[in-house]
């Protein structure tokens, strides 16, 4: 099986978010960047498990500048075979998806895997767009994936619970909790990653469809009002009369 | 400007988030002068669809030929409906169904898509800007959409619909549909008949402070008394004390209920990310230094095992007298 896992670079989850340039840019100063957790924990690890069980290859694809190389090496250390970086700033989801689709078009991947969303822009868009651009079926928020004889069985979240879908490969899938367990790269993996191929490709000409003009932070909370543990009724009264939420 | 709304009605039932999306669309149409059209599919009754008029829809197009949620067919159906009504704005709910169809449609129509919108767009000539949640609830971004057709995915619980007594006209839509690459072979209903967490207005959540899954009775009792959904912190779902769909936070789901009650949760930054857009936060924790108190509106420094049952009693008393 030929598997492509698309990964994104995001600020570490402990990052205190702030902005610069008059609130038009995310402040990257002192920010640690990581592989987007959904991409790493679920898409990549499930891809590796399928390869280990059935043979084939797992390639990493990222759309980004040279600042993406450390997170790409991390994915290689976890076990991917090789990586491609499309050398461009990912301007918006459509721009990014178009780069991925243009690259993947004639390569014969059986599975193109994504995380269900990134933890920075939370768009949940790129996977579905790639599927449309390549005219392939798309499963989003998948929590299980089994493949046998070219047929995939995928469990995904729907409003009322879960659904199990069946379809022939190739497929595009966005992955969520349940798919796999996080893997910590070992020393051997980290050493091997240094020499695994990381190819840099030029970007295709594509227009972005949306842009961010301003950021803001939620208003700071006032001080917490403490209520005596013996006085549950006072809290209920405040929730009703002051906060007006019940 | 006419606005088209995609409504998903699994098993014939229209979700709360879908009513919000229709009402939201009516707020956009109101600004520019135009109608709200709805597109849907499946077996939902004509009467239920006509009721979408109460939320501002004037016309509902329903494709009866499709009975299961299929990404490729739905993209074709929404595109056909858009063609028919000429809408320049298409609204989805930012829920599992919207997350499947909206990105496909965006790529198909080359229409800019903004996910997780929290307020009605500002429209000023060619400028069309929308505020959304980003960084998993830690911040907001204002997007500018450049394309002629615009797609918005609305964050559930972002506005409270007001109803009128209008009725929508219902007509059928039968576009030619592509082959489906995927087939539904099994459906699993969510355990419990509760409210889906992303749509819930009231949420009772608990963390590792509850010590074990056998202790969740007191959490569920408070939730039941309030009519709230239940949620949990990540370690609690990781160790299997609670199902995965209850996990809120940066790597779980982000929610914005009117009331979030957190018992035995320390309030780590990753947890706060998913809940700090809640209107009111109540924290119950034995440790007065727990970081969650800094993000809370109301706090009780105390033992969840004692406080939760007392709250349940107080809620029952309150409900009985109101
Ligand atoms: C990459 C990454 C992503 C993450 N994503 C998420 C996420 O999405 N969501 C999430 O929740 N976490 C997430 N975490 C984990 C997060 O950092 C915290 O570890 C987690 O939220 C802690 O869960 P907790 O508050 O239930 O447990 P603890 O931190 O163990 O806190 C338990 C709390 O209960 C209190 N307590 C104990 N006994 C009682 C009692 N009897 N009555 C009342 N209070 C009591 C304690 O004082 C303490 O504050 C993530 C971490 C990482 C590294």
mmCIF file of N, CA and C in Angstrom, chain A residues 10 16 27 42 49 69 75 80 89 92 115 117 131 139 149 158-159 166 175-176 178 186 196 201 215 219 224:
data_model
loop_
_atom_site.group_PDB
_atom_site.id
_atom_site.type_symbol
_atom_site.label_atom_id
_atom_site.label_comp_id
_atom_site.label_asym_id
_atom_site.label_seq_id
_atom_site.Cartn_x
_atom_site.Cartn_y
_atom_site.Cartn_z
ATOM 1 N N UNK A 10 2.365 23.345 13.911
ATOM 2 C CA UNK A 10 1.503 24.181 14.767
ATOM 3 C C UNK A 10 2.237 24.565 16.057
ATOM 4 N N UNK A 16 1.138 30.344 24.939
ATOM 5 C CA UNK A 16 0.250 31.479 25.229
ATOM 6 C C UNK A 16 0.143 32.265 23.934
ATOM 7 N N UNK A 27 2.301 35.926 16.851
ATOM 8 C CA UNK A 27 3.622 36.180 17.409
ATOM 9 C C UNK A 27 4.378 34.866 17.624
ATOM 10 N N UNK A 42 -2.500 10.240 15.038
ATOM 11 C CA UNK A 42 -3.504 9.371 14.419
ATOM 12 C C UNK A 42 -3.196 9.044 12.953
ATOM 13 N N UNK A 49 1.144 1.646 10.927
ATOM 14 C CA UNK A 49 0.622 0.325 11.316
ATOM 15 C C UNK A 49 0.160 -0.456 10.088
ATOM 16 N N UNK A 69 11.211 21.860 8.314
ATOM 17 C CA UNK A 69 12.066 20.674 8.297
ATOM 18 C C UNK A 69 12.150 19.949 9.638
ATOM 19 N N UNK A 75 8.570 13.425 12.050
ATOM 20 C CA UNK A 75 7.688 12.409 11.459
ATOM 21 C C UNK A 75 8.510 11.268 10.865
ATOM 22 N N UNK A 80 8.190 7.229 9.222
ATOM 23 C CA UNK A 80 7.880 7.391 7.794
ATOM 24 C C UNK A 80 9.132 7.130 6.961
ATOM 25 N N UNK A 89 4.722 29.160 1.489
ATOM 26 C CA UNK A 89 3.993 29.473 2.708
ATOM 27 C C UNK A 89 2.539 29.050 2.501
ATOM 28 N N UNK A 92 -3.640 29.697 2.611
ATOM 29 C CA UNK A 92 -4.930 29.329 3.197
ATOM 30 C C UNK A 92 -5.182 27.867 2.862
ATOM 31 N N UNK A 115 -4.871 14.782 9.636
ATOM 32 C CA UNK A 115 -5.500 14.881 10.949
ATOM 33 C C UNK A 115 -6.852 15.538 10.759
ATOM 34 N N UNK A 117 -8.203 18.100 12.047
ATOM 35 C CA UNK A 117 -8.073 19.552 11.916
ATOM 36 C C UNK A 117 -6.728 19.930 12.492
ATOM 37 N N UNK A 131 -9.641 15.889 -1.547
ATOM 38 C CA UNK A 131 -10.503 14.838 -2.094
ATOM 39 C C UNK A 131 -11.264 15.357 -3.310
ATOM 40 N N UNK A 139 -13.521 10.656 3.809
ATOM 41 C CA UNK A 139 -14.093 10.364 5.118
ATOM 42 C C UNK A 139 -13.468 11.313 6.115
ATOM 43 N N UNK A 149 -7.596 -6.260 0.866
ATOM 44 C CA UNK A 149 -7.835 -6.459 -0.573
ATOM 45 C C UNK A 149 -8.347 -5.204 -1.274
ATOM 46 N N UNK A 158 -20.528 10.887 13.178
ATOM 47 C CA UNK A 158 -21.618 11.652 12.579
ATOM 48 C C UNK A 158 -22.396 12.280 13.738
ATOM 49 N N UNK A 159 -23.378 13.115 13.402
ATOM 50 C CA UNK A 159 -24.093 13.812 14.458
ATOM 51 C C UNK A 159 -24.650 12.879 15.526
ATOM 52 N N UNK A 166 -17.821 1.725 3.848
ATOM 53 C CA UNK A 166 -16.927 0.889 3.056
ATOM 54 C C UNK A 166 -16.696 1.523 1.704
ATOM 55 N N UNK A 175 -8.172 11.931 10.202
ATOM 56 C CA UNK A 175 -8.093 10.996 11.314
ATOM 57 C C UNK A 175 -8.256 11.665 12.673
ATOM 58 N N UNK A 176 -8.931 10.974 13.588
ATOM 59 C CA UNK A 176 -9.168 11.484 14.929
ATOM 60 C C UNK A 176 -8.881 10.398 15.951
ATOM 61 N N UNK A 178 -8.817 7.427 18.482
ATOM 62 C CA UNK A 178 -9.319 6.075 18.308
ATOM 63 C C UNK A 178 -8.557 5.332 17.217
ATOM 64 N N UNK A 186 12.215 6.627 19.009
ATOM 65 C CA UNK A 186 13.366 6.188 19.795
ATOM 66 C C UNK A 186 14.660 6.713 19.157
ATOM 67 N N UNK A 196 17.156 10.019 5.990
ATOM 68 C CA UNK A 196 16.022 9.676 5.113
ATOM 69 C C UNK A 196 15.792 10.810 4.112
ATOM 70 N N UNK A 201 10.138 20.490 -3.245
ATOM 71 C CA UNK A 201 9.551 20.720 -4.573
ATOM 72 C C UNK A 201 9.051 22.157 -4.692
ATOM 73 N N UNK A 215 -6.467 39.662 14.267
ATOM 74 C CA UNK A 215 -6.670 38.702 15.351
ATOM 75 C C UNK A 215 -7.138 39.438 16.593
ATOM 76 N N UNK A 219 -11.961 38.512 25.784
ATOM 77 C CA UNK A 219 -11.828 39.468 26.875
ATOM 78 C C UNK A 219 -11.379 38.761 28.161
ATOM 79 N N UNK A 224 -12.784 35.645 39.962
ATOM 80 C CA UNK A 224 -13.743 34.594 40.265
ATOM 81 C C UNK A 224 -14.498 34.950 41.552
#
